[in-house]
CSV table of C-alpha atoms in Angstrom, one decimal:
chain,number,residue,atom,x,y,z
A,1120,MET,CA,0.0,0.0,0.0
A,1121,ASP,CA,2.9,2.4,0.6
A,1122,THR,CA,3.8,2.2,-3.1
A,1123,PHE,CA,0.2,3.3,-4.0
A,1124,LYS,CA,0.2,6.0,-1.4
A,1125,SER,CA,3.4,7.5,-2.8
A,1126,LYS,CA,1.5,8.4,-6.0
A,1127,PRO,CA,0.3,12.0,-6.3
A,1128,VAL,CA,-3.3,11.1,-7.2
A,1129,ALA,CA,-4.9,13.7,-5.0
A,1130,THR,CA,-2.8,16.5,-6.5
A,1131,ARG,CA,-2.3,15.4,-10.2
A,1132,GLY,CA,-5.0,13.0,-10.9
A,1133,TYR,CA,-4.9,9.3,-11.8
A,1134,SER,CA,-2.6,7.8,-14.5
A,1135,PRO,CA,-2.7,4.2,-15.8
A,1136,THR,CA,1.1,4.2,-15.4
A,1137,TYR,CA,0.6,4.0,-11.6
A,1138,LEU,CA,-0.9,0.5,-11.9
A,1139,GLN,CA,1.8,-0.5,-14.4
A,1140,GLU,CA,4.6,0.6,-12.0
A,1141,VAL,CA,3.0,-1.3,-9.1
A,1142,ALA,CA,2.5,-4.4,-11.3
A,1143,LYS,CA,6.2,-4.3,-12.2
A,1144,ASN,CA,7.1,-3.8,-8.6
A,1145,VAL,CA,5.0,-6.9,-7.6
A,1146,LYS,CA,6.5,-9.0,-10.4
A,1147,ASP,CA,10.0,-8.0,-9.3
A,1148,LYS,CA,9.3,-9.0,-5.7
A,1149,VAL,CA,7.9,-12.4,-6.9
A,1150,THR,CA,11.1,-12.9,-8.9
A,1151,GLU,CA,13.2,-12.0,-5.9
A,1152,PHE,CA,11.2,-14.4,-3.7
A,1153,GLU,CA,11.7,-17.2,-6.3
A,1154,SER,CA,15.4,-16.5,-6.4
A,1155,GLU,CA,15.7,-16.6,-2.6
A,1156,ARG,CA,13.7,-19.7,-2.1
A,1157,LYS,CA,15.0,-21.4,-5.2
A,1158,CYS,CA,11.5,-22.2,-6.5
A,1159,THR,CA,9.2,-21.3,-9.3
A,1160,LEU,CA,5.6,-20.0,-8.7
A,1161,LYS,CA,2.8,-20.5,-11.1
A,1162,LYS,CA,1.8,-17.5,-13.3
A,1163,GLU,CA,-1.7,-17.8,-11.8
A,1164,PHE,CA,-0.2,-16.9,-8.4
A,1165,THR,CA,1.2,-13.7,-9.7
A,1166,VAL,CA,-2.1,-12.8,-11.3
A,1167,ASP,CA,-4.1,-13.5,-8.2
A,1168,LEU,CA,-1.6,-11.5,-6.1
A,1169,LEU,CA,-1.9,-8.5,-8.4
A,1170,LEU,CA,-5.7,-8.7,-8.3
A,1171,PHE,CA,-5.6,-8.8,-4.5
A,1172,ILE,CA,-3.3,-5.8,-4.3
A,1173,PHE,CA,-5.3,-3.8,-6.8
A,1174,ASP,CA,-8.5,-4.6,-4.9
A,1175,ARG,CA,-7.1,-3.4,-1.7
A,1176,ALA,CA,-5.9,-0.2,-3.3
A,1177,GLY,CA,-9.2,0.5,-5.0
A,1178,SER,CA,-10.7,2.5,-2.2
A,1179,TRP,CA,-7.6,4.6,-1.7
A,1180,PHE,CA,-7.4,5.4,-5.4
A,1181,SER,CA,-11.1,6.4,-5.4
A,1182,GLU,CA,-10.8,8.6,-2.3
A,1183,SER,CA,-7.6,10.3,-3.7
A,1184,LEU,CA,-9.2,10.8,-7.1
A,1185,LYS,CA,-12.3,12.4,-5.4
A,1186,LYS,CA,-10.0,14.9,-3.6
A,1187,PHE,CA,-8.4,15.7,-7.0
A,1188,LYS,CA,-11.8,16.3,-8.6
A,1189,MET,CA,-13.0,18.4,-5.8
A,1190,LYS,CA,-10.1,20.8,-6.4
A,1191,ASN,CA,-10.1,20.7,-10.2
A,1192,ASP,CA,-13.6,19.6,-11.5
A,1193,PRO,CA,-15.8,22.8,-11.9
A,1194,GLN,CA,-19.0,21.0,-11.1
A,1195,MET,CA,-17.7,19.2,-8.0
A,1196,PHE,CA,-16.0,22.5,-6.9
A,1197,LEU,CA,-19.3,24.3,-7.1
A,1198,GLU,CA,-21.1,21.5,-5.3
A,1199,ASN,CA,-18.5,21.6,-2.6
A,1200,LYS,CA,-19.0,25.4,-2.2
A,1201,ARG,CA,-22.8,25.1,-2.1
A,1202,ASP,CA,-23.1,25.4,1.7
A,1203,GLN,CA,-20.5,28.2,1.9
A,1204,TYR,CA,-22.4,30.3,-0.7
A,1205,SER,CA,-25.7,29.5,1.0
A,1206,ASN,CA,-24.3,30.7,4.3
A,1207,ILE,CA,-23.2,33.9,2.7
A,1208,PHE,CA,-26.6,34.5,1.1
A,1209,ARG,CA,-28.4,33.9,4.4
A,1210,SER,CA,-26.1,36.3,6.2
A,1211,PHE,CA,-26.8,39.0,3.7
A,1212,CYS,CA,-30.5,38.3,4.0
A,1213,ARG,CA,-30.3,38.7,7.8
A,1214,GLY,CA,-28.9,42.1,7.2
A,1215,SER,CA,-25.4,41.4,8.2
A,1216,SER,CA,-22.8,43.8,6.9
A,1217,SER,CA,-20.2,42.8,4.3
A,1218,ALA,CA,-17.5,42.9,7.1
A,1219,VAL,CA,-19.4,40.3,9.1
A,1220,VAL,CA,-20.1,38.1,6.1
A,1221,LEU,CA,-16.5,38.2,5.0
A,1222,GLY,CA,-15.4,37.5,8.5
A,1223,GLU,CA,-17.5,34.4,8.6
A,1224,LEU,CA,-16.1,33.3,5.2
A,1225,ILE,CA,-12.6,33.8,6.4
A,1226,CYS,CA,-13.2,31.7,9.5
A,1227,GLU,CA,-14.7,28.8,7.5
A,1228,LYS,CA,-11.4,28.7,5.6
A,1229,LEU,CA,-9.3,29.2,8.7
A,1230,LYS,CA,-11.0,26.3,10.4
A,1231,VAL,CA,-9.8,23.8,7.8
A,1232,SER,CA,-6.3,25.3,7.3
A,1233,THR,CA,-5.7,25.6,11.1
A,1234,VAL,CA,-6.4,21.9,11.7
A,1235,GLU,CA,-4.1,20.9,8.8
A,1236,ALA,CA,-1.3,23.4,10.0
A,1237,VAL,CA,-1.5,22.2,13.6
A,1238,TYR,CA,-1.2,18.5,12.7
A,1239,ASN,CA,1.5,18.9,10.1
A,1240,LYS,CA,3.6,21.0,12.5
A,1241,THR,CA,2.9,18.5,15.3
A,1242,ALA,CA,4.1,15.7,13.0
A,1243,ILE,CA,7.3,17.6,12.1
A,1244,ASP,CA,7.9,18.5,15.8
A,1245,LEU,CA,7.4,14.9,16.9
A,1246,ALA,CA,9.8,13.6,14.3
A,1247,GLY,CA,12.4,16.1,15.4
A,1248,GLU,CA,11.8,15.3,19.1
A,1249,MET,CA,12.4,11.6,18.4
A,1250,ARG,CA,15.5,12.2,16.4
A,1251,CYS,CA,16.9,14.1,19.4
A,1252,SER,CA,15.7,12.1,22.3
A,1253,PHE,CA,14.7,8.6,21.1
A,1254,PRO,CA,17.9,6.4,21.2
A,1255,ALA,CA,17.1,4.3,18.1
A,1256,PHE,CA,16.7,7.4,15.9
A,1257,SER,CA,19.3,9.7,17.4
A,1258,GLY,CA,22.4,8.2,16.0
A,1259,ASN,CA,23.9,6.9,12.7
A,1260,ARG,CA,22.8,4.0,10.6
A,1261,LEU,CA,24.7,1.4,12.7
A,1262,ASN,CA,22.9,2.7,15.8
A,1263,LEU,CA,19.5,2.2,14.2
A,1264,GLU,CA,20.5,-1.3,13.2
A,1265,LYS,CA,21.7,-2.0,16.7
A,1266,HIS,CA,18.3,-1.1,18.1
A,1267,VAL,CA,16.5,-3.1,15.4
A,1268,LEU,CA,18.6,-6.2,16.3
A,1269,LYS,CA,18.1,-5.6,20.0
A,1270,SER,CA,14.3,-5.5,19.5
A,1271,LEU,CA,14.4,-8.8,17.5
A,1272,ALA,CA,16.4,-10.5,20.3
A,1273,GLU,CA,14.0,-9.2,23.0
A,1274,LYS,CA,11.0,-10.5,21.1
A,1275,GLU,CA,12.7,-13.8,20.2
A,1276,LYS,CA,10.4,-14.4,17.1
A,1277,PHE,CA,12.0,-16.4,14.4
A,1278,ASP,CA,9.7,-15.0,11.7
A,1279,GLY,CA,10.7,-11.5,12.7
A,1280,PHE,CA,14.4,-12.4,12.3
A,1281,MET,CA,13.8,-14.0,8.9
A,1282,ASN,CA,11.8,-11.0,7.7
A,1283,TYR,CA,14.7,-8.7,8.7
A,1284,ILE,CA,17.3,-10.9,7.1
A,1285,GLN,CA,15.4,-11.3,3.8
A,1286,HIS,CA,13.7,-7.9,3.7
A,1287,PRO,CA,15.7,-5.5,5.8
A,1288,ARG,CA,14.3,-2.2,4.5
A,1289,LYS,CA,10.7,-3.3,4.9
A,1290,HIS,CA,11.4,-4.6,8.4
A,1291,VAL,CA,13.2,-1.4,9.5
A,1292,GLU,CA,10.3,0.7,8.2
A,1293,SER,CA,7.9,-1.4,10.2
A,1294,PHE,CA,10.1,-1.0,13.2
A,1295,ILE,CA,10.0,2.8,12.9
A,1296,LYS,CA,6.2,2.8,12.5
A,1297,GLU,CA,5.8,0.6,15.6
A,1298,GLU,CA,8.2,2.7,17.8
A,1299,VAL,CA,6.6,6.0,16.7
A,1300,LYS,CA,3.1,4.6,17.5
A,1301,LYS,CA,4.2,3.5,21.0
A,1302,TYR,CA,6.0,6.8,21.6
A,1303,ILE,CA,3.0,9.0,20.5
A,1304,PHE,CA,0.1,7.0,21.8
A,1305,THR,CA,1.5,5.2,24.8
A,1306,GLU,CA,4.8,6.1,26.3
A,1307,HIS,CA,4.8,9.9,25.7
A,1308,LYS,CA,1.2,10.7,25.1
A,1309,ASP,CA,1.2,13.7,27.4
A,1310,LYS,CA,4.3,15.2,25.8
A,1311,THR,CA,2.6,14.7,22.4
A,1312,LEU,CA,-0.6,16.4,23.5
A,1313,ASN,CA,1.5,19.3,24.9
A,1314,ILE,CA,3.2,19.7,21.5
A,1315,GLN,CA,-0.2,19.7,19.8
A,1316,LYS,CA,-1.6,22.3,22.2
A,1317,LYS,CA,1.5,24.5,21.8
A,1318,ASN,CA,1.1,24.4,18.0
A,1319,VAL,CA,-2.6,25.4,18.3
A,1320,GLN,CA,-1.5,28.4,20.3
A,1321,ASP,CA,1.2,29.3,17.9
A,1322,ILE,CA,-1.2,29.2,15.0
A,1323,LYS,CA,-3.7,31.3,17.0
A,1324,GLU,CA,-1.0,34.0,17.6
A,1325,LEU,CA,0.0,33.9,14.0
A,1326,VAL,CA,-3.5,34.6,12.8
A,1327,ILE,CA,-4.0,37.4,15.4
A,1328,ARG,CA,-0.7,39.1,14.3
A,1329,ALA,CA,-1.8,38.8,10.7
A,1330,LEU,CA,-5.2,40.4,11.5
A,1331,PHE,CA,-3.5,43.3,13.3
A,1332,THR,CA,-0.9,43.9,10.7
A,1333,ALA,CA,-3.3,43.7,7.7
A,1334,THR,CA,-5.7,46.1,9.5
A,1335,GLU,CA,-3.1,48.6,10.4
A,1336,LYS,CA,-1.6,48.6,6.9
A,1337,VAL,CA,-5.0,49.3,5.3
A,1338,LYS,CA,-5.6,52.1,7.8
A,1339,VAL,CA,-2.3,53.8,7.2
A,1340,GLN,CA,-2.3,53.4,3.4
A,1341,ARG,CA,-6.1,54.0,3.1
A,1342,GLY,CA,-6.3,50.6,1.3
A,1343,ASP,CA,-9.3,48.5,0.3
A,1344,THR,CA,-10.6,45.0,0.9
A,1345,ASP,CA,-8.3,43.6,-1.8
A,1346,MET,CA,-5.3,45.0,0.0
A,1347,TRP,CA,-6.4,43.7,3.4
A,1348,LEU,CA,-7.0,40.1,2.0
A,1349,LYS,CA,-3.7,40.0,0.1
A,1350,GLU,CA,-1.7,41.2,3.2
A,1351,PHE,CA,-3.6,38.8,5.5
A,1352,SER,CA,-3.0,35.8,3.2
A,1353,SER,CA,0.7,36.8,2.7
A,1354,LEU,CA,1.3,36.8,6.4
A,1355,LEU,CA,-0.1,33.3,6.8
A,1356,LYS,CA,1.3,31.5,3.7
A,1357,ASP,CA,4.6,30.3,5.3
A,1358,LYS,CA,2.8,28.5,8.1
A,1359,MET,CA,-0.6,27.5,6.7
A,1360,THR,CA,-2.6,27.2,3.5
A,1361,PHE,CA,-5.3,29.9,3.0
A,1362,ASP,CA,-7.3,29.8,-0.2
A,1363,THR,CA,-7.8,33.0,-2.0
A,1364,ILE,CA,-11.1,34.9,-1.4
A,1365,CYS,CA,-12.4,37.1,-4.2
A,1366,SER,CA,-12.7,40.6,-2.9
A,1367,GLN,CA,-15.2,41.8,-5.6
A,1368,ASN,CA,-18.3,41.1,-3.5
A,1369,PHE,CA,-16.9,42.9,-0.5
A,1370,SER,CA,-15.6,46.0,-2.0
A,1371,ASP,CA,-17.9,48.2,0.1
A,1372,ILE,CA,-16.1,47.3,3.4
A,1373,SER,CA,-14.7,50.3,5.1
A,1374,ASP,CA,-14.7,49.3,8.8
A,1375,PHE,CA,-11.7,46.9,8.9
A,1376,GLU,CA,-11.7,47.0,12.7
A,1377,LEU,CA,-15.1,45.3,12.6
A,1378,LEU,CA,-13.7,42.7,10.1
A,1379,LYS,CA,-10.8,42.0,12.4
A,1380,LYS,CA,-13.1,41.6,15.5
A,1381,GLU,CA,-15.4,39.2,13.5
A,1382,VAL,CA,-12.4,36.9,12.6
A,1383,GLU,CA,-11.1,37.1,16.2
A,1384,LYS,CA,-14.5,36.0,17.5
A,1385,GLY,CA,-14.6,33.1,15.1
A,1386,LEU,CA,-11.0,32.2,15.9
A,1387,VAL,CA,-11.9,31.5,19.5
A,1388,SER,CA,-14.2,28.6,18.6
A,1389,ILE,CA,-11.7,27.3,16.0
A,1390,VAL,CA,-9.0,27.1,18.6
A,1391,THR,CA,-11.3,25.5,21.2
A,1392,GLU,CA,-12.4,22.8,18.7
A,1393,THR,CA,-8.9,22.2,17.3
A,1394,SER,CA,-7.5,21.8,20.8
A,1395,SER,CA,-10.1,19.0,21.6
A,1396,PHE,CA,-9.2,16.9,18.5
A,1397,SER,CA,-7.6,13.5,19.3
A,1398,LEU,CA,-4.1,12.5,18.1
A,1399,GLU,CA,-5.7,9.9,15.8
A,1400,LYS,CA,-6.8,12.8,13.5
A,1401,MET,CA,-3.1,13.2,12.6
A,1402,LYS,CA,-3.4,10.1,10.4
A,1403,GLU,CA,-5.7,12.0,8.1
A,1404,PHE,CA,-3.0,14.4,7.0
A,1405,ARG,CA,-0.1,14.2,4.5
A,1406,LEU,CA,2.7,14.7,7.1
A,1407,GLN,CA,3.0,12.0,9.7
A,1408,PRO,CA,5.9,11.4,12.1
A,1409,ASP,CA,6.7,7.9,11.0
A,1410,ARG,CA,6.8,8.8,7.3
A,1411,ILE,CA,9.1,11.7,8.0
A,1412,LEU,CA,11.4,9.5,10.0
A,1413,ILE,CA,11.3,6.8,7.4
A,1414,TYR,CA,12.2,9.4,4.7
A,1415,GLN,CA,15.1,10.7,6.9
A,1416,LEU,CA,16.5,7.3,8.1
A,1417,CYS,CA,15.9,5.0,5.2
A,1418,ARG,CA,17.3,7.0,2.3
A,1419,CYS,CA,20.5,5.0,2.3
A,1420,CYS,CA,22.0,1.9,0.8
A,1421,TRP,CA,20.1,-1.4,1.3
A,1422,VAL,CA,22.2,-3.7,-0.9
A,1423,GLN,CA,22.8,-7.0,0.9
A,1424,CYS,CA,25.9,-9.1,1.1
A,1425,PRO,CA,25.5,-12.1,-1.3
A,1426,PHE,CA,26.8,-14.5,1.3
A,1427,CYS,CA,25.2,-13.6,4.6
A,1428,ARG,CA,22.7,-10.8,3.6
A,1429,ALA,CA,24.3,-8.2,5.9
A,1430,VAL,CA,23.2,-4.7,4.8
A,1431,CYS,CA,25.7,-2.2,3.4
A,1432,THR,CA,26.0,0.6,5.9
A,1433,ASN,CA,26.7,3.4,3.5
A,1434,THR,CA,24.4,6.3,4.2
A,1435,LEU,CA,24.0,7.2,0.5
A,1436,GLU,CA,21.4,5.3,-1.5
A,1437,ASN,CA,23.4,5.3,-4.8
A,1438,HIS,CA,26.9,5.7,-3.5
A,1439,ASP,CA,30.1,5.3,-5.4
A,1440,GLY,CA,32.6,2.6,-4.6
A,1441,ASP,CA,32.1,-0.7,-3.0
A,1442,HIS,CA,29.5,-1.9,-0.5
A,1443,SER,CA,30.7,-2.8,2.9
A,1444,VAL,CA,29.6,-3.6,6.4
A,1445,PRO,CA,31.8,-3.8,9.6
A,1446,PHE,CA,30.2,-7.0,10.8
A,1447,HIS,CA,29.1,-9.9,8.7
A,1448,ARG,CA,27.2,-13.0,9.8
A,1449,ALA,CA,27.5,-16.8,9.8
A,1450,THR,CA,26.5,-17.7,6.2
A,1451,ALA,CA,24.1,-20.4,7.6
A,1452,VAL,CA,21.6,-17.6,8.3
A,1453,ASN,CA,21.3,-17.3,4.5
A,1454,GLY,CA,21.1,-21.1,3.9
A,1455,TRP,CA,24.7,-21.6,2.6
A,1456,HIS,CA,25.7,-25.2,2.9
A,1457,TYR,CA,28.6,-27.5,1.8
A,1458,GLU,CA,28.3,-28.8,-1.7
A,1459,ASP,CA,26.5,-32.1,-2.2
A,1460,THR,CA,25.6,-32.2,1.5
A,1461,LYS,CA,22.8,-31.0,3.8
A,1462,GLU,CA,25.4,-29.5,6.2
A,1463,LEU,CA,25.0,-25.7,6.9
A,1464,ILE,CA,28.1,-23.6,6.8
A,1465,LEU,CA,28.8,-21.8,10.1
A,1466,ASP,CA,31.8,-19.8,8.9
A,1467,PHE,CA,31.4,-16.0,8.7
A,1468,CYS,CA,32.0,-14.3,5.3
A,1469,THR,CA,35.2,-12.8,6.6
A,1470,THR,CA,36.6,-16.3,7.2
A,1471,GLN,CA,35.3,-17.7,3.9
A,1472,VAL,CA,37.1,-15.1,1.7
A,1473,SER,CA,40.5,-15.8,3.3
A,1474,SER,CA,40.1,-19.6,2.9
A,1475,ASP,CA,41.1,-21.9,0.1
A,1476,ARG,CA,37.5,-23.1,-0.4
A,1477,ARG,CA,35.4,-22.8,-3.5
A,1478,PHE,CA,31.7,-21.9,-4.0
A,1479,ARG,CA,29.0,-21.9,-6.6
A,1480,PRO,CA,27.8,-18.3,-7.1
A,1481,HIS,CA,24.3,-19.4,-7.8
A,1482,HIS,CA,22.4,-22.7,-7.2
A,1483,ASP,CA,22.4,-23.5,-10.9
A,1484,SER,CA,26.0,-22.5,-11.5
A,1485,THR,CA,28.0,-25.2,-13.4
A,1486,GLN,CA,31.4,-24.0,-12.2
A,1487,THR,CA,32.9,-23.1,-8.8
A,1488,LEU,CA,35.1,-20.2,-7.9
A,1489,PRO,CA,37.6,-19.7,-5.0
A,1490,PHE,CA,36.1,-17.6,-2.2
A,1491,LYS,CA,39.2,-15.4,-2.5
A,1492,LEU,CA,38.1,-14.5,-6.0
A,1493,TYR,CA,34.5,-13.8,-5.1
A,1494,ARG,CA,34.4,-10.5,-7.0
A,1495,ARG,CA,34.6,-12.5,-10.2
A,1496,ALA,CA,31.3,-14.2,-9.5
A,1497,GLY,CA,29.2,-11.5,-11.2
A,1498,SER,CA,27.6,-8.1,-10.4
A,1499,GLU,CA,26.0,-9.3,-7.2
A,1500,PHE,CA,29.5,-10.0,-5.8
A,1501,ALA,CA,31.7,-7.6,-7.7
A,1502,ASN,CA,30.9,-4.5,-5.8
A,1503,TRP,CA,31.4,-5.9,-2.3
A,1504,ARG,CA,34.4,-5.3,-0.2
A,1505,ILE,CA,34.6,-8.2,2.4
A,1506,THR,CA,37.7,-7.9,4.5
A,1507,PRO,CA,39.3,-11.1,5.9
A,1508,ASP,CA,39.3,-10.5,9.6
A,1509,VAL,CA,37.9,-11.9,12.9
A,1510,SER,CA,35.0,-9.5,13.4
A,1511,LYS,CA,32.3,-11.9,14.5
A,1512,LEU,CA,29.5,-10.6,16.7
A,1513,ILE,CA,28.4,-12.9,19.5
A,1514,TYR,CA,24.9,-11.9,18.5
A,1515,TRP,CA,24.8,-14.1,15.4
A,1516,LYS,CA,26.3,-17.0,17.2
A,1517,TRP,CA,23.5,-16.8,19.8
A,1518,PHE,CA,21.0,-16.5,17.0
A,1519,VAL,CA,22.2,-19.7,15.4
A,1520,CYS,CA,22.0,-21.6,18.7
A,1521,ARG,CA,18.7,-20.1,19.8
A,1522,PHE,CA,17.0,-20.9,16.5
A,1523,GLN,CA,18.9,-24.0,15.4
A,1524,ARG,CA,15.8,-26.1,14.8
A,1525,HIS,CA,13.9,-23.2,13.1
A,1526,LEU,CA,16.8,-22.7,10.7
A,1527,GLU,CA,17.1,-26.3,9.9
A,1528,GLU,CA,13.4,-26.6,9.2
A,1529,HIS,CA,13.4,-23.3,7.2
A,1530,PHE,CA,16.3,-24.4,4.9
A,1531,LYS,CA,15.7,-28.2,5.0
A,1532,LEU,CA,19.3,-28.5,6.1
A,1533,LYS,CA,21.2,-29.5,9.2
A,1534,PHE,CA,23.9,-28.2,11.6
A,1535,GLN,CA,25.9,-31.4,11.5
A,1536,GLY,CA,29.2,-32.7,10.3
A,1537,ASP,CA,31.4,-29.8,9.3
A,1538,GLY,CA,28.5,-27.6,10.2
A,1539,GLU,CA,28.1,-28.7,13.8
A,1540,ILE,CA,27.7,-25.8,16.2
A,1541,PRO,CA,30.7,-25.3,18.4
A,1542,ILE,CA,30.1,-25.8,22.2
A,1543,GLU,CA,31.5,-22.3,22.8
A,1544,TRP,CA,28.6,-20.8,20.9
A,1545,GLU,CA,26.1,-22.5,23.1
A,1546,THR,CA,27.4,-20.7,26.2
A,1547,TYR,CA,26.1,-17.3,25.0
A,1548,CYS,CA,22.8,-16.1,26.3
A,1549,LYS,CA,20.4,-13.4,25.0
A,1550,VAL,CA,22.0,-10.8,27.3
A,1551,ASP,CA,25.4,-11.6,25.9
A,1552,ALA,CA,24.0,-11.2,22.4
A,1553,ILE,CA,22.4,-7.8,23.1
A,1554,ASN,CA,25.5,-6.5,24.8
A,1555,SER,CA,27.7,-7.5,21.9
A,1556,LEU,CA,25.7,-5.1,19.7
A,1557,ASP,CA,27.5,-2.2,21.5
A,1558,GLU,CA,30.5,-3.1,19.4
A,1559,MET,CA,28.6,-1.9,16.3
A,1560,TYR,CA,27.9,1.5,17.9
A,1561,ASN,CA,31.4,2.0,19.3
A,1562,LEU,CA,33.1,1.7,15.9
């Protein structure tokens, strides 16, 4: 669904290419799955999967397209303005002055834009707050990975580990969403509400200043309604949206103090109502804390080591030079096993590339290559720099021991023979594993 939601349907309208892009993305994911699991899925499966995804996205596309039409289709625009114009007509019929009617119209527009401005600013503030004070988001890429791995160890769910190993970016994004949700709605709810209330007051003060400045300018320069509206809108534009109001029907206004007081009166109820809205309403707006943090933290390299699936730690998405990672893993976590056996390989990548052993780059390769010459195994291997050293986190040794049976069942292989788990590895507990992650952050 995130792929669909990234499309600007609400602002630019619908394009058939959106579905084509999503279809290609799904097909690529299916191909990637087939390659990882060394299997071939029927074409019917891909078709059914596409139909399922398109069905789920149908309501979102419809709602987004409706928003686009409301802003761009003349008939829908007029229908949407029916109540607004009706209220103006009734006000004039009651004998209200043009200043009172314009004040009511301004307040109607302010009500919508105030709520949007408050929640967008709250989302930005919360993301900034978490980048500063929340440990998982306040450091570098390795620090984030450390907290993701710590979370996995604490939960001790094999499916969670495999999701991270096979789909690291997807897992990290889910981790960010989960932590943001806990932070906002559970652990720091009071702080979040205080941030929201502060933003309501800030918007209130902004509008009051704009009202005062616009009114004083018109008085000094003997301006008209058009000047007042342009000045008022200009003073708000950096902090909130405010749709243009045609001044033609209000050209007879001369008492701008009355106009100012009418807007101030309406602003009181707007502030009261906005202050009472729940945090859940934030989900209705474009800016959300988790999306901001995902954008900030996940725009980096996600290429995985072809041997152990460790993720390149370069902070640039399309960086120059080789991929690298300070700590690799036991290749068993990626299902590597000795040729013509069912024995999983416990050695880490850093050990493999300094050995005299050979490997098949792909399951259907007809020739083997020395691990020392792994760069010659194709593009998947050529851009990786794997340094022969002894950097082996206790974390992955604990993981192999803790989930030995799960790994064996998952890969249909065994930790036996040359792949038998050393007794030393079995002495490590979860606390040892989590503590070893500090090595990553102290680099």
